[in-house]
Amino acid sequence: MYLLIDEKGRQYLVKGISDVHTNYGVIKAEKLRKGNVGKTIESHTGRGFFLLEPGILDFIKKAKRGPQTITLKDCALIVGYTGIHSGSKVVDAGTGSGILAMFLANIVNPEKLITYEIREDFAEIARENFEKANLRNIKIKSKNIYDGIDERNLDLITLDLPEPWMVVEHAKKALKVGGFLVSYSPSIEQSKKFYDALAGFQSETLESLVRNWDMRVVRPYSRMLAHTGFLTFARFIEK
Ligand code: SAH
């Protein structure tokens, strides 16, 4: 895969199999394949494009979306507040479009990330996204996580589903002591019901608000994404 950035900053994530048609002319597939990363290549009208090797964030940005996905700020907090790293054992549910799963798989690599999904149509969207990003260390399980978790000795379980409290007892069997159960819920009522079910865990609930600044005029943009979801971090402390 190749990432092209035009003079307006627009990005094109392309395979290099067919010619790329842009607002600034056509870039031949052959030219793309011969281009050097970090250098500019030109379209047939002579307009310049930066050629980059795409990374996980580019694949996430361009991923196909089915159900509501977790935003990057929330993905980042999950990793930051649980300290997972290469080799960590993680189970995620539900897969949805697979955005959080992609973010986590990139971190735990070469360990395999397991993600549970009950709907085959969503699993298919996620599968497509994983393939495009060339992420081979993700396994989708067609299974209802409310029925149990097969894996053991986990560092982290992430939940993005309507009834996270249904997973607490299963999580106690699947997590290692000191491991985390993290739930993302758009509504505080779901978070409260989850929080109240967390006996044996040390828990905190938070939300993150990220405000971007327009540095040309040195003030925050008027619009921001005001609400995404609440994150509850529950550390398993007692067997
Ligand atoms: N975190 C995902 C979005 C998840 S949307 C992302 O970032 O892309 C919620 C998903 O959970 C839906 O696809 C839904 O089908 C799935 N789901 C709901 N209940 C489930 C359950 N009990 N077990 C497994 N998956 C479930």
Short mmCIF file of C-alpha atoms and ligand atoms in Angstrom, two decimals:
data_model
loop_
_atom_site.label_atom_id
_atom_site.label_comp_id
_atom_site.label_asym_id
_atom_site.label_seq_id
_atom_site.Cartn_x
_atom_site.Cartn_y
_atom_site.Cartn_z
CA MET A 1 0.00 0.00 0.00
CA TYR A 2 1.04 3.58 -0.65
CA LEU A 3 -0.01 6.89 0.89
CA LEU A 4 -0.08 9.95 -1.36
CA ILE A 5 -0.53 13.48 0.01
CA ASP A 6 -1.43 16.28 -2.41
CA GLU A 7 -0.60 19.97 -2.08
CA LYS A 8 -3.86 20.63 -0.17
CA GLY A 9 -3.01 17.88 2.34
CA ARG A 10 -5.60 15.42 0.97
CA GLN A 11 -4.58 11.83 1.44
CA TYR A 12 -4.96 8.87 -0.88
CA LEU A 13 -4.37 5.34 0.40
CA VAL A 14 -3.80 3.18 -2.67
CA LYS A 15 -2.64 -0.30 -3.60
CA GLY A 16 -0.43 0.60 -6.55
CA ILE A 17 -2.25 -1.88 -8.78
CA SER A 18 -4.26 0.61 -10.82
CA ASP A 19 -3.74 4.25 -11.82
CA VAL A 20 -4.76 6.85 -9.23
CA HIS A 21 -7.20 9.53 -10.39
CA THR A 22 -7.01 12.71 -8.32
CA ASN A 23 -8.18 16.32 -8.55
CA TYR A 24 -4.65 17.11 -9.72
CA GLY A 25 -4.38 14.58 -12.50
CA VAL A 26 -3.58 10.91 -12.91
CA ILE A 27 -0.66 9.03 -11.34
CA LYS A 28 0.28 5.89 -13.20
CA ALA A 29 0.46 2.74 -11.08
CA GLU A 30 3.89 1.94 -12.50
CA LYS A 31 5.23 5.36 -11.54
CA LEU A 32 3.87 4.84 -8.04
CA ARG A 33 5.59 1.49 -7.64
CA LYS A 34 8.91 2.97 -8.80
CA GLY A 35 8.60 6.05 -6.56
CA ASN A 36 10.77 6.56 -3.49
CA VAL A 37 9.22 6.99 -0.04
CA GLY A 38 9.84 10.51 1.26
CA LYS A 39 10.15 11.93 -2.26
CA THR A 40 7.63 13.74 -4.42
CA ILE A 41 6.13 12.13 -7.49
CA GLU A 42 4.22 13.93 -10.21
CA SER A 43 0.84 13.38 -11.81
CA HIS A 44 0.45 13.59 -15.60
CA THR A 45 -0.30 17.32 -15.22
CA GLY A 46 2.95 17.90 -13.32
CA ARG A 47 1.44 18.36 -9.84
CA GLY A 48 3.47 17.05 -6.92
CA PHE A 49 2.44 14.37 -4.39
CA PHE A 50 4.38 13.23 -1.34
CA LEU A 51 4.81 9.49 -1.28
CA LEU A 52 4.75 7.82 2.13
CA GLU A 53 4.53 4.33 3.51
CA PRO A 54 1.18 4.19 5.35
CA GLY A 55 1.10 3.42 9.08
CA ILE A 56 -1.63 2.12 11.39
CA LEU A 57 -3.20 5.60 11.83
CA ASP A 58 -3.60 5.99 8.06
CA PHE A 59 -5.32 2.61 7.83
CA ILE A 60 -7.59 3.50 10.76
CA LYS A 61 -8.48 6.86 9.21
CA LYS A 62 -9.43 5.25 5.91
CA ALA A 63 -11.07 2.12 7.36
CA LYS A 64 -14.59 1.17 6.37
CA ARG A 65 -17.08 1.96 9.15
CA GLY A 66 -20.13 -0.10 10.08
CA PRO A 67 -21.27 0.42 13.68
CA GLN A 68 -20.07 3.40 15.73
CA THR A 69 -16.32 3.17 16.28
CA ILE A 70 -14.09 4.19 19.16
CA THR A 71 -12.18 7.42 18.53
CA LEU A 72 -8.43 7.68 18.55
CA LYS A 73 -8.33 9.67 21.81
CA ASP A 74 -10.23 6.90 23.59
CA CYS A 75 -8.06 4.15 22.01
CA ALA A 76 -4.99 6.05 23.18
CA LEU A 77 -6.29 6.34 26.73
CA ILE A 78 -7.00 2.62 26.90
CA VAL A 79 -3.40 1.86 26.02
CA GLY A 80 -1.98 4.64 28.18
CA TYR A 81 -3.96 3.74 31.29
CA THR A 82 -3.37 -0.01 31.11
CA GLY A 83 0.27 -0.03 30.03
CA ILE A 84 -0.11 -2.82 27.47
CA HIS A 85 2.82 -3.42 25.18
CA SER A 86 4.27 -5.79 22.61
CA GLY A 87 3.46 -9.32 23.82
CA SER A 88 0.50 -8.38 26.04
CA LYS A 89 -2.46 -10.76 25.91
CA VAL A 90 -5.66 -8.92 25.02
CA VAL A 91 -9.27 -9.87 24.26
CA ASP A 92 -11.62 -7.28 22.70
CA ALA A 93 -15.44 -7.36 22.29
CA GLY A 94 -17.41 -6.54 20.17
CA THR A 95 -15.31 -6.18 17.09
CA GLY A 96 -17.64 -3.79 15.22
CA SER A 97 -15.64 -2.17 12.43
CA GLY A 98 -12.47 -3.32 14.17
CA ILE A 99 -10.99 0.11 14.85
CA LEU A 100 -10.05 -0.53 18.49
CA ALA A 101 -8.92 -4.05 17.55
CA MET A 102 -6.55 -2.61 14.92
CA PHE A 103 -5.11 -0.10 17.36
CA LEU A 104 -4.56 -2.79 20.00
CA ALA A 105 -3.18 -5.40 17.58
CA ASN A 106 -0.58 -2.91 16.43
CA ILE A 107 0.58 -2.51 20.04
CA VAL A 108 0.59 -6.16 21.18
CA ASN A 109 2.20 -7.48 17.98
CA PRO A 110 3.58 -10.17 17.60
CA GLU A 111 1.07 -11.50 20.17
CA LYS A 112 -2.34 -12.28 18.66
CA LEU A 113 -5.27 -10.04 19.55
CA ILE A 114 -8.56 -11.91 19.94
CA THR A 115 -11.79 -10.05 19.20
CA TYR A 116 -15.35 -11.41 19.75
CA GLU A 117 -18.25 -10.48 17.47
CA ILE A 118 -21.80 -11.84 17.23
CA ARG A 119 -22.73 -10.28 13.89
CA GLU A 120 -21.21 -11.80 10.78
CA ASP A 121 -21.90 -8.67 8.69
CA PHE A 122 -19.80 -6.51 11.05
CA ALA A 123 -17.09 -9.18 11.29
CA GLU A 124 -16.85 -9.03 7.51
CA ILE A 125 -16.28 -5.25 7.54
CA ALA A 126 -13.60 -5.66 10.21
CA ARG A 127 -11.93 -8.50 8.32
CA GLU A 128 -11.66 -6.28 5.24
CA ASN A 129 -10.10 -3.50 7.33
CA PHE A 130 -7.54 -5.88 8.90
CA GLU A 131 -6.55 -7.24 5.50
CA LYS A 132 -6.07 -3.78 4.01
CA ALA A 133 -3.85 -2.82 6.94
CA ASN A 134 -1.96 -6.11 6.56
CA LEU A 135 -2.57 -6.89 10.25
CA ARG A 136 -2.12 -10.62 10.54
CA ASN A 137 -2.14 -10.91 14.32
CA ILE A 138 -5.91 -10.55 14.83
CA LYS A 139 -8.36 -13.38 15.24
CA ILE A 140 -12.12 -12.73 15.05
CA LYS A 141 -14.24 -15.14 17.08
CA SER A 142 -17.91 -15.51 16.13
CA LYS A 143 -18.98 -15.75 19.72
CA ASN A 144 -21.19 -13.98 22.28
CA ILE A 145 -18.82 -12.83 25.03
CA TYR A 146 -21.74 -12.89 27.53
CA ASP A 147 -21.47 -16.70 27.27
CA GLY A 148 -17.85 -16.74 28.47
CA ILE A 149 -14.24 -16.07 27.57
CA ASP A 150 -12.09 -18.98 26.35
CA GLU A 151 -8.72 -17.29 26.90
CA ARG A 152 -6.82 -17.22 30.21
CA ASN A 153 -4.05 -15.21 31.82
CA LEU A 154 -5.04 -11.99 30.01
CA ASP A 155 -3.49 -8.57 30.56
CA LEU A 156 -6.51 -6.70 29.21
CA ILE A 157 -10.13 -7.20 28.16
CA THR A 158 -11.78 -4.30 26.30
CA LEU A 159 -15.56 -4.03 26.02
CA ASP A 160 -17.59 -1.87 23.66
CA LEU A 161 -21.05 -3.40 23.91
CA PRO A 162 -24.43 -2.63 25.50
CA GLU A 163 -24.26 -4.76 28.67
CA PRO A 164 -20.67 -4.84 29.93
CA TRP A 165 -21.74 -6.01 33.42
CA MET A 166 -22.59 -9.37 31.84
CA VAL A 167 -18.85 -9.93 31.31
CA VAL A 168 -17.52 -9.21 34.81
CA GLU A 169 -17.68 -12.78 36.17
CA HIS A 170 -16.15 -14.21 32.97
CA ALA A 171 -13.40 -11.58 33.14
CA LYS A 172 -12.41 -12.70 36.65
CA LYS A 173 -11.61 -16.15 35.27
CA ALA A 174 -9.84 -14.87 32.18
CA LEU A 175 -7.69 -12.05 33.60
CA LYS A 176 -4.40 -12.40 35.39
CA VAL A 177 -4.30 -10.67 38.76
CA GLY A 178 -3.33 -7.05 38.07
CA GLY A 179 -4.86 -7.21 34.57
CA PHE A 180 -7.51 -4.74 33.38
CA LEU A 181 -11.12 -4.90 32.30
CA VAL A 182 -11.96 -1.71 30.40
CA SER A 183 -15.42 -0.76 29.24
CA TYR A 184 -16.42 2.03 26.86
CA SER A 185 -20.04 3.19 27.11
CA PRO A 186 -21.75 6.20 25.55
CA SER A 187 -24.17 6.50 28.47
CA ILE A 188 -23.28 7.12 32.12
CA GLU A 189 -26.12 4.84 33.21
CA GLN A 190 -24.40 1.89 31.53
CA SER A 191 -21.13 2.94 33.15
CA LYS A 192 -22.75 3.12 36.59
CA LYS A 193 -24.33 -0.33 36.27
CA PHE A 194 -20.97 -1.71 35.15
CA TYR A 195 -19.09 0.06 37.94
CA ASP A 196 -21.46 -1.35 40.57
CA ALA A 197 -20.83 -4.89 39.32
CA LEU A 198 -17.06 -4.62 39.76
CA ALA A 199 -16.47 -6.37 43.10
CA GLY A 200 -12.86 -7.52 43.29
CA PHE A 201 -11.62 -4.73 41.03
CA GLN A 202 -10.11 -1.32 41.66
CA SER A 203 -12.05 0.98 39.33
CA GLU A 204 -12.30 4.49 37.99
CA THR A 205 -14.51 6.09 35.34
CA LEU A 206 -13.49 9.05 33.19
CA GLU A 207 -14.10 10.77 29.91
CA SER A 208 -11.66 12.66 27.73
CA LEU A 209 -12.30 15.91 25.89
CA VAL A 210 -9.77 16.89 23.27
CA ARG A 211 -9.82 20.46 21.98
CA ASN A 212 -7.83 21.34 18.89
CA TRP A 213 -6.42 24.83 18.40
CA ASP A 214 -6.30 26.85 15.20
CA MET A 215 -2.71 28.01 15.51
CA ARG A 216 -3.00 30.55 12.67
CA VAL A 217 -5.23 32.67 14.93
CA VAL A 218 -4.04 31.16 18.23
CA ARG A 219 -7.38 30.13 19.66
CA PRO A 220 -9.36 26.91 19.96
CA TYR A 221 -11.61 25.92 17.06
CA SER A 222 -15.24 26.81 17.82
CA ARG A 223 -16.38 23.26 17.18
CA MET A 224 -15.22 20.16 18.97
CA LEU A 225 -16.29 16.58 19.43
CA ALA A 226 -17.92 17.12 22.79
CA HIS A 227 -18.94 13.62 23.76
CA THR A 228 -17.84 10.17 22.69
CA GLY A 229 -18.07 7.83 25.66
CA PHE A 230 -17.13 7.08 29.24
CA LEU A 231 -14.24 4.78 29.96
CA THR A 232 -14.23 2.61 33.06
CA PHE A 233 -10.86 1.10 33.98
CA ALA A 234 -11.13 -1.83 36.35
CA ARG A 235 -7.98 -3.48 37.63
CA PHE A 236 -8.43 -7.04 38.84
CA ILE A 237 -6.87 -7.25 42.28
CA GLU A 238 -8.40 -10.27 43.96
CA LYS A 239 -8.79 -13.91 42.84
N1 SAH B 1 -15.04 -1.03 19.25
C1 SAH B 1 -15.51 -1.20 17.89
C2 SAH B 1 -16.98 -0.89 17.74
C3 SAH B 1 -17.86 -1.87 18.49
S1 SAH B 1 -19.58 -1.62 18.14
C4 SAH B 1 -14.69 -0.32 16.95
O1 SAH B 1 -13.87 0.49 17.43
O2 SAH B 1 -14.83 -0.44 15.74
C5 SAH B 1 -20.26 -2.88 19.14
C6 SAH B 1 -20.17 -4.26 18.53
O3 SAH B 1 -20.41 -5.21 19.56
C7 SAH B 1 -21.22 -4.54 17.45
O4 SAH B 1 -20.57 -4.96 16.28
C8 SAH B 1 -22.07 -5.66 18.05
O5 SAH B 1 -22.55 -6.58 17.07
C9 SAH B 1 -21.10 -6.31 19.01
N2 SAH B 1 -21.67 -7.03 20.15
C10 SAH B 1 -22.74 -6.64 20.90
N3 SAH B 1 -22.96 -7.53 21.91
C11 SAH B 1 -22.00 -8.49 21.78
C12 SAH B 1 -21.70 -9.67 22.53
N4 SAH B 1 -22.44 -10.04 23.57
N5 SAH B 1 -20.62 -10.44 22.17
C13 SAH B 1 -19.86 -10.08 21.10
N6 SAH B 1 -20.11 -8.96 20.35
C14 SAH B 1 -21.16 -8.17 20.68
#
